[in-house]
PDB file of C-alpha atoms and ligand atoms in Angstrom:
ATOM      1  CA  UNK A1027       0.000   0.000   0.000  1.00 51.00           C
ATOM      2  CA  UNK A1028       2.554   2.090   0.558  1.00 54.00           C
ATOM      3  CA  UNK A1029       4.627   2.068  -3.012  1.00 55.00           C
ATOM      4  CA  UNK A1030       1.555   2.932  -4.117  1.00 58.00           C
ATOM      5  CA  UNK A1031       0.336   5.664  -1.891  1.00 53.00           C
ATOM      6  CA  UNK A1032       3.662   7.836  -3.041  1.00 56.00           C
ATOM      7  CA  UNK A1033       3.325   7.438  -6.123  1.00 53.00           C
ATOM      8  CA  UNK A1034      -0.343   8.902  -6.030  1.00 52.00           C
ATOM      9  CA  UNK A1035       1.385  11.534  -4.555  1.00 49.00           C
ATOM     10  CA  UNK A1036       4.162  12.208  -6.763  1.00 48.00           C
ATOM     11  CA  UNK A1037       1.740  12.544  -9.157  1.00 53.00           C
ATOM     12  CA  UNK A1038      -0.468  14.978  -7.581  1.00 49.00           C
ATOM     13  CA  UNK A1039       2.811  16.789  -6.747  1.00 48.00           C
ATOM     14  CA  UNK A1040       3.982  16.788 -10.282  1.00 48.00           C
ATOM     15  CA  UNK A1041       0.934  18.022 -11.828  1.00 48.00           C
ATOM     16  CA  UNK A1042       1.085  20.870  -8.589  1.00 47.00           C
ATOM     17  CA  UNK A1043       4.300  21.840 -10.592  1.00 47.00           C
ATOM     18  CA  UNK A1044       3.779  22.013 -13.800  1.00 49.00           C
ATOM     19  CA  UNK A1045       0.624  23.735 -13.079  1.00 48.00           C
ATOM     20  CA  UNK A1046       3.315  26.511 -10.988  1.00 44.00           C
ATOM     21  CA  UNK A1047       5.392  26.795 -13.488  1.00 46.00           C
ATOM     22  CA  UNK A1048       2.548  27.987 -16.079  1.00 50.00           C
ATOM     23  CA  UNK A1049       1.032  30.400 -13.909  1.00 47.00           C
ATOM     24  CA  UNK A1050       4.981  31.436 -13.396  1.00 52.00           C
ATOM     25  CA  UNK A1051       5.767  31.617 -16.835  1.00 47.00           C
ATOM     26  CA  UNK A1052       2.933  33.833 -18.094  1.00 48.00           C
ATOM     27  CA  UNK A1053       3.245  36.937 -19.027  1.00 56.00           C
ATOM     28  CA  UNK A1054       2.386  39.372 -16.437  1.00 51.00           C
ATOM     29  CA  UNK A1055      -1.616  41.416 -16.886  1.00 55.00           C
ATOM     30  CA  UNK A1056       0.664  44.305 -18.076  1.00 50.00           C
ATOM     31  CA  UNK A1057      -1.167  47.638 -19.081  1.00 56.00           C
ATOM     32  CA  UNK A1058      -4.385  47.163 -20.198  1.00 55.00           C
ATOM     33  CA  UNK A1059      -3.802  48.988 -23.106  1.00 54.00           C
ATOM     34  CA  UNK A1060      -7.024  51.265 -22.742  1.00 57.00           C
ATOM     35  CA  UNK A1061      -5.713  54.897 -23.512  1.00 57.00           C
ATOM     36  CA  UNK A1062      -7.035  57.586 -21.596  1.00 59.00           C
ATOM     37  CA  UNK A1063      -9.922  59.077 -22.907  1.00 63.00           C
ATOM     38  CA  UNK A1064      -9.408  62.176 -24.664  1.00 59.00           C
ATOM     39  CA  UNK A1065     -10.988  65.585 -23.085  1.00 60.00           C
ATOM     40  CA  UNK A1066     -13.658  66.406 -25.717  1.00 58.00           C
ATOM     41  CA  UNK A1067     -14.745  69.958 -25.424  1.00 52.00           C
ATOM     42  CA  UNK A1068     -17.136  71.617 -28.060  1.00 52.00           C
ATOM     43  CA  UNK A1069     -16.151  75.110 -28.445  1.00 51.00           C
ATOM     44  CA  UNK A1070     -20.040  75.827 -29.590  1.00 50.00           C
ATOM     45  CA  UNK A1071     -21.005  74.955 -26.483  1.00 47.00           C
ATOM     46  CA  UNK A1072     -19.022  77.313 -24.747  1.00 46.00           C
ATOM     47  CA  UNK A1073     -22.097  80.135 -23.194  1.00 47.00           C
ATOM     48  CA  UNK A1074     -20.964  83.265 -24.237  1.00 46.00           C
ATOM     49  CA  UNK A1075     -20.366  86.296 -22.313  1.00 47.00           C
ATOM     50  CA  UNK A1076     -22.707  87.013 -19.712  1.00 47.00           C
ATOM     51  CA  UNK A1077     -21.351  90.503 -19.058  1.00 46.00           C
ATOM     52  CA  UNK A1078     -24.832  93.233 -18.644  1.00 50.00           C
ATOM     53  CA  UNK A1079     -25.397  94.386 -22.158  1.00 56.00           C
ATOM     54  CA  UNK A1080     -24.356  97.861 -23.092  1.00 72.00           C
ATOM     55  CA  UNK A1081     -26.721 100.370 -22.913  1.00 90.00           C
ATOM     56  CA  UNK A1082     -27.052 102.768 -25.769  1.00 96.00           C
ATOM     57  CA  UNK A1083     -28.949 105.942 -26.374  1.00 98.00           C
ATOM     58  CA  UNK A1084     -28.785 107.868 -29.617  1.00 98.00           C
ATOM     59  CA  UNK A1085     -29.717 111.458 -29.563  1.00 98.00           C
ATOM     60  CA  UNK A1086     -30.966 113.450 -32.806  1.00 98.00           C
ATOM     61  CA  UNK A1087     -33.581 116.321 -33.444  1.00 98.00           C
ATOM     62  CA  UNK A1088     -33.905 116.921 -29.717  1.00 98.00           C
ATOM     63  CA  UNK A1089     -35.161 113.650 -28.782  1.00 98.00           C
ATOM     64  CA  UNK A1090     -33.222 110.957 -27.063  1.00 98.00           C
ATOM     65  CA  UNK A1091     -33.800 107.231 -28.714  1.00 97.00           C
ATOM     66  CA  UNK A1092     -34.908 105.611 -27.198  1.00 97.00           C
ATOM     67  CA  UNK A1093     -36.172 107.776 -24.363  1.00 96.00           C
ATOM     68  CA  UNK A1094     -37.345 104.894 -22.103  1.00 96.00           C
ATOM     69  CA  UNK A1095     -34.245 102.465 -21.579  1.00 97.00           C
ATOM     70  CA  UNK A1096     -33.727  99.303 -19.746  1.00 97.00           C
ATOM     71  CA  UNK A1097     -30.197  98.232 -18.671  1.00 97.00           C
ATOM     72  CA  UNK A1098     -28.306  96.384 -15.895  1.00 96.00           C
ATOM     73  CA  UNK A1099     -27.409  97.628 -12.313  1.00 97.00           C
ATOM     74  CA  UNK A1100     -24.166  99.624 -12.843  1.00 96.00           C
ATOM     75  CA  UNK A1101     -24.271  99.238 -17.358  1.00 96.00           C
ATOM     76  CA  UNK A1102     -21.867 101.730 -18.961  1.00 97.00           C
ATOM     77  CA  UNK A1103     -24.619 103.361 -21.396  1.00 98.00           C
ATOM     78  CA  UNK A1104     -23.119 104.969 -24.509  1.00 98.00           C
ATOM     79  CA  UNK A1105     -24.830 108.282 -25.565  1.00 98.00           C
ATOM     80  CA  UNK A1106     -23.866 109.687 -28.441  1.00 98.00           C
ATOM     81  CA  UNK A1107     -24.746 113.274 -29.852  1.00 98.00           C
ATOM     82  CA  UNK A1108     -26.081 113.204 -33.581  1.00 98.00           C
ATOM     83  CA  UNK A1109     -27.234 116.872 -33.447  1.00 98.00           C
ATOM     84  CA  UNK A1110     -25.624 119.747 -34.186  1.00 98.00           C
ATOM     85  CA  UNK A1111     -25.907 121.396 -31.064  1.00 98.00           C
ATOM     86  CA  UNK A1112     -24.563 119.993 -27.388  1.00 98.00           C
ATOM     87  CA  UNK A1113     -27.060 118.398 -25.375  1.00 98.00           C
ATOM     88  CA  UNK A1114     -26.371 116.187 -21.527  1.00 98.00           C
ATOM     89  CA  UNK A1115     -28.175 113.258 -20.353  1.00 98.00           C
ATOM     90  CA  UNK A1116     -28.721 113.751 -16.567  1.00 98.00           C
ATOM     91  CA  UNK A1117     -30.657 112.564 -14.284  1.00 98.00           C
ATOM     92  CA  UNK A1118     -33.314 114.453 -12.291  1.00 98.00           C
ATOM     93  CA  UNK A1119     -31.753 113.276  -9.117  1.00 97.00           C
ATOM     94  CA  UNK A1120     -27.757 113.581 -10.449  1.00 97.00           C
ATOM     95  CA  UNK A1121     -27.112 109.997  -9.997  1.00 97.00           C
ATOM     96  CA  UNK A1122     -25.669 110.082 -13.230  1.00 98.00           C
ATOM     97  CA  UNK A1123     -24.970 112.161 -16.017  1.00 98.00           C
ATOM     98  CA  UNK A1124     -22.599 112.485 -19.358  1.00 98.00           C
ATOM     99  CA  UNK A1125     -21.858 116.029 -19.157  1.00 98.00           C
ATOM    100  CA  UNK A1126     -21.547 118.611 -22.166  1.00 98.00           C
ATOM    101  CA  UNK A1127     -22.156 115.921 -25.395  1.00 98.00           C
ATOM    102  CA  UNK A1128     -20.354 118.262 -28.356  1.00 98.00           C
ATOM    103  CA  UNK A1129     -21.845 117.781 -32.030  1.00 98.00           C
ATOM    104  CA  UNK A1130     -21.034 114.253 -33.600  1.00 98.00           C
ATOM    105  CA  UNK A1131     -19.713 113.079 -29.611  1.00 98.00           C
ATOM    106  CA  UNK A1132     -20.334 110.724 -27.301  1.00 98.00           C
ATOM    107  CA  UNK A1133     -20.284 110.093 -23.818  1.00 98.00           C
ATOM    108  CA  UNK A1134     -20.888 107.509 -21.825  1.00 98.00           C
ATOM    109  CA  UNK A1135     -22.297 106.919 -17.717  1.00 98.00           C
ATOM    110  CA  UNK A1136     -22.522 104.664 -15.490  1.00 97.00           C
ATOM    111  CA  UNK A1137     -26.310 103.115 -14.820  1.00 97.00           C
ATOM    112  CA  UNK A1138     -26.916 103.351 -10.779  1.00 98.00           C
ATOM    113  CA  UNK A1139     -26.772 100.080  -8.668  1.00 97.00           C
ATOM    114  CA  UNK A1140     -29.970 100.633  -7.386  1.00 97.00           C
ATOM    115  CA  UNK A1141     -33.059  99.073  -9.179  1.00 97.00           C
ATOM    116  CA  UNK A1142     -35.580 101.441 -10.218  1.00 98.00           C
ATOM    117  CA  UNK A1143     -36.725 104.096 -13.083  1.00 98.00           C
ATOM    118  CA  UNK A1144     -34.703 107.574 -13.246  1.00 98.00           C
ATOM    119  CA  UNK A1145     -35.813 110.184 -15.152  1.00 98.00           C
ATOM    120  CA  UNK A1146     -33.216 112.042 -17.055  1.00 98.00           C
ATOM    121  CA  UNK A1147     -33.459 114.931 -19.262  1.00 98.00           C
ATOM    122  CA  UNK A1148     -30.999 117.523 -21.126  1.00 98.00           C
ATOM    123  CA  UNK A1149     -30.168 120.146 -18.694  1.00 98.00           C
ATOM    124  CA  UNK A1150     -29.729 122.529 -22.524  1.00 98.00           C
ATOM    125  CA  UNK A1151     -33.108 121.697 -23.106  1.00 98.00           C
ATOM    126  CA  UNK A1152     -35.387 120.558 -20.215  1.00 98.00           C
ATOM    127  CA  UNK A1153     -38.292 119.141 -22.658  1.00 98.00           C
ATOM    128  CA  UNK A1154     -35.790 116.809 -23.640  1.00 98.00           C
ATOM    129  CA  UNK A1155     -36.603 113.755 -21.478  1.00 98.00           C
ATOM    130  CA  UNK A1156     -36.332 109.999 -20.537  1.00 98.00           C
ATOM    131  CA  UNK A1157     -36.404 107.428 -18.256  1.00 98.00           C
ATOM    132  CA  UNK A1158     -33.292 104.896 -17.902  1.00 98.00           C
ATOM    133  CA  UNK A1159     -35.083 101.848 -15.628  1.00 98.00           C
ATOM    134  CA  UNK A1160     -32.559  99.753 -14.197  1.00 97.00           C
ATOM    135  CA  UNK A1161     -33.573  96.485 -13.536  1.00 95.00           C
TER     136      UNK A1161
HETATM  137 CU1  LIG B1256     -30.198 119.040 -25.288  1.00 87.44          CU
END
């Protein structure tokens, strides 16, 4: 019984061995190989400029255009002067105001932080009136 019983087990030990060795002799799991994914960013997609829209306000034959305009807490509004004479934008209360526009100039002021309408007229020519709502 006993010849018998080692040879059982040299058998189980050589098939322990040669299964070792395989397992040994592989190659190792190595880098997988995936790349890494490329950063895909669509330009379009990209949300433009948020920045509060310019204000604008055109004035010709005595009349600003528009008169009633809605801009952002603390917009730069562009005024420019198409008449031949100098007129202001300024606001009844002061809060802002462009000064002395010359002929063919412009100026430009700053919209107040505070929400709410102003009136505004040209201090040359007091029918000359608006109302700049910020908002
Ligand atoms: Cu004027």
């Amino acid at each position: 019984m006993r010849p018998r019983a080692r040879a059982v087990a040299a058998v189980l030990l050589g098939a322990t061995l040669a299964a070792c060795s395989v397992s040994v002799g592989g190659p190792g799991p190595g880098p997988s190989g995936s790349a890494p994914a490329t950063p895909v960013t669509p330009a379009a997609s990209r949300p433009s400029a948020t920045a509060p829209s310019p204000g604008a306000v055109a004035i010709g034959d005595f009349v600003f255009e528009p008169a009633d305009l809605t801009v952002r807490p603390g917009a730069v509004v562009t005024v420019r002067n198409t008449d031949p004479v100098d007129h202001t934008l300024t606001a009844q209360d002061r809060s802002f105001d462009t000064g002395t526009i010359a002929p063919g100039a412009s100026a430009t002021f700053t919209a107040p932080a505070q929400p709410g309408a102003y009136a505004y007229l040209c201090t040359l020519h007091h029918f000359m009136r608006g109302i700049l709502t910020v908002s």
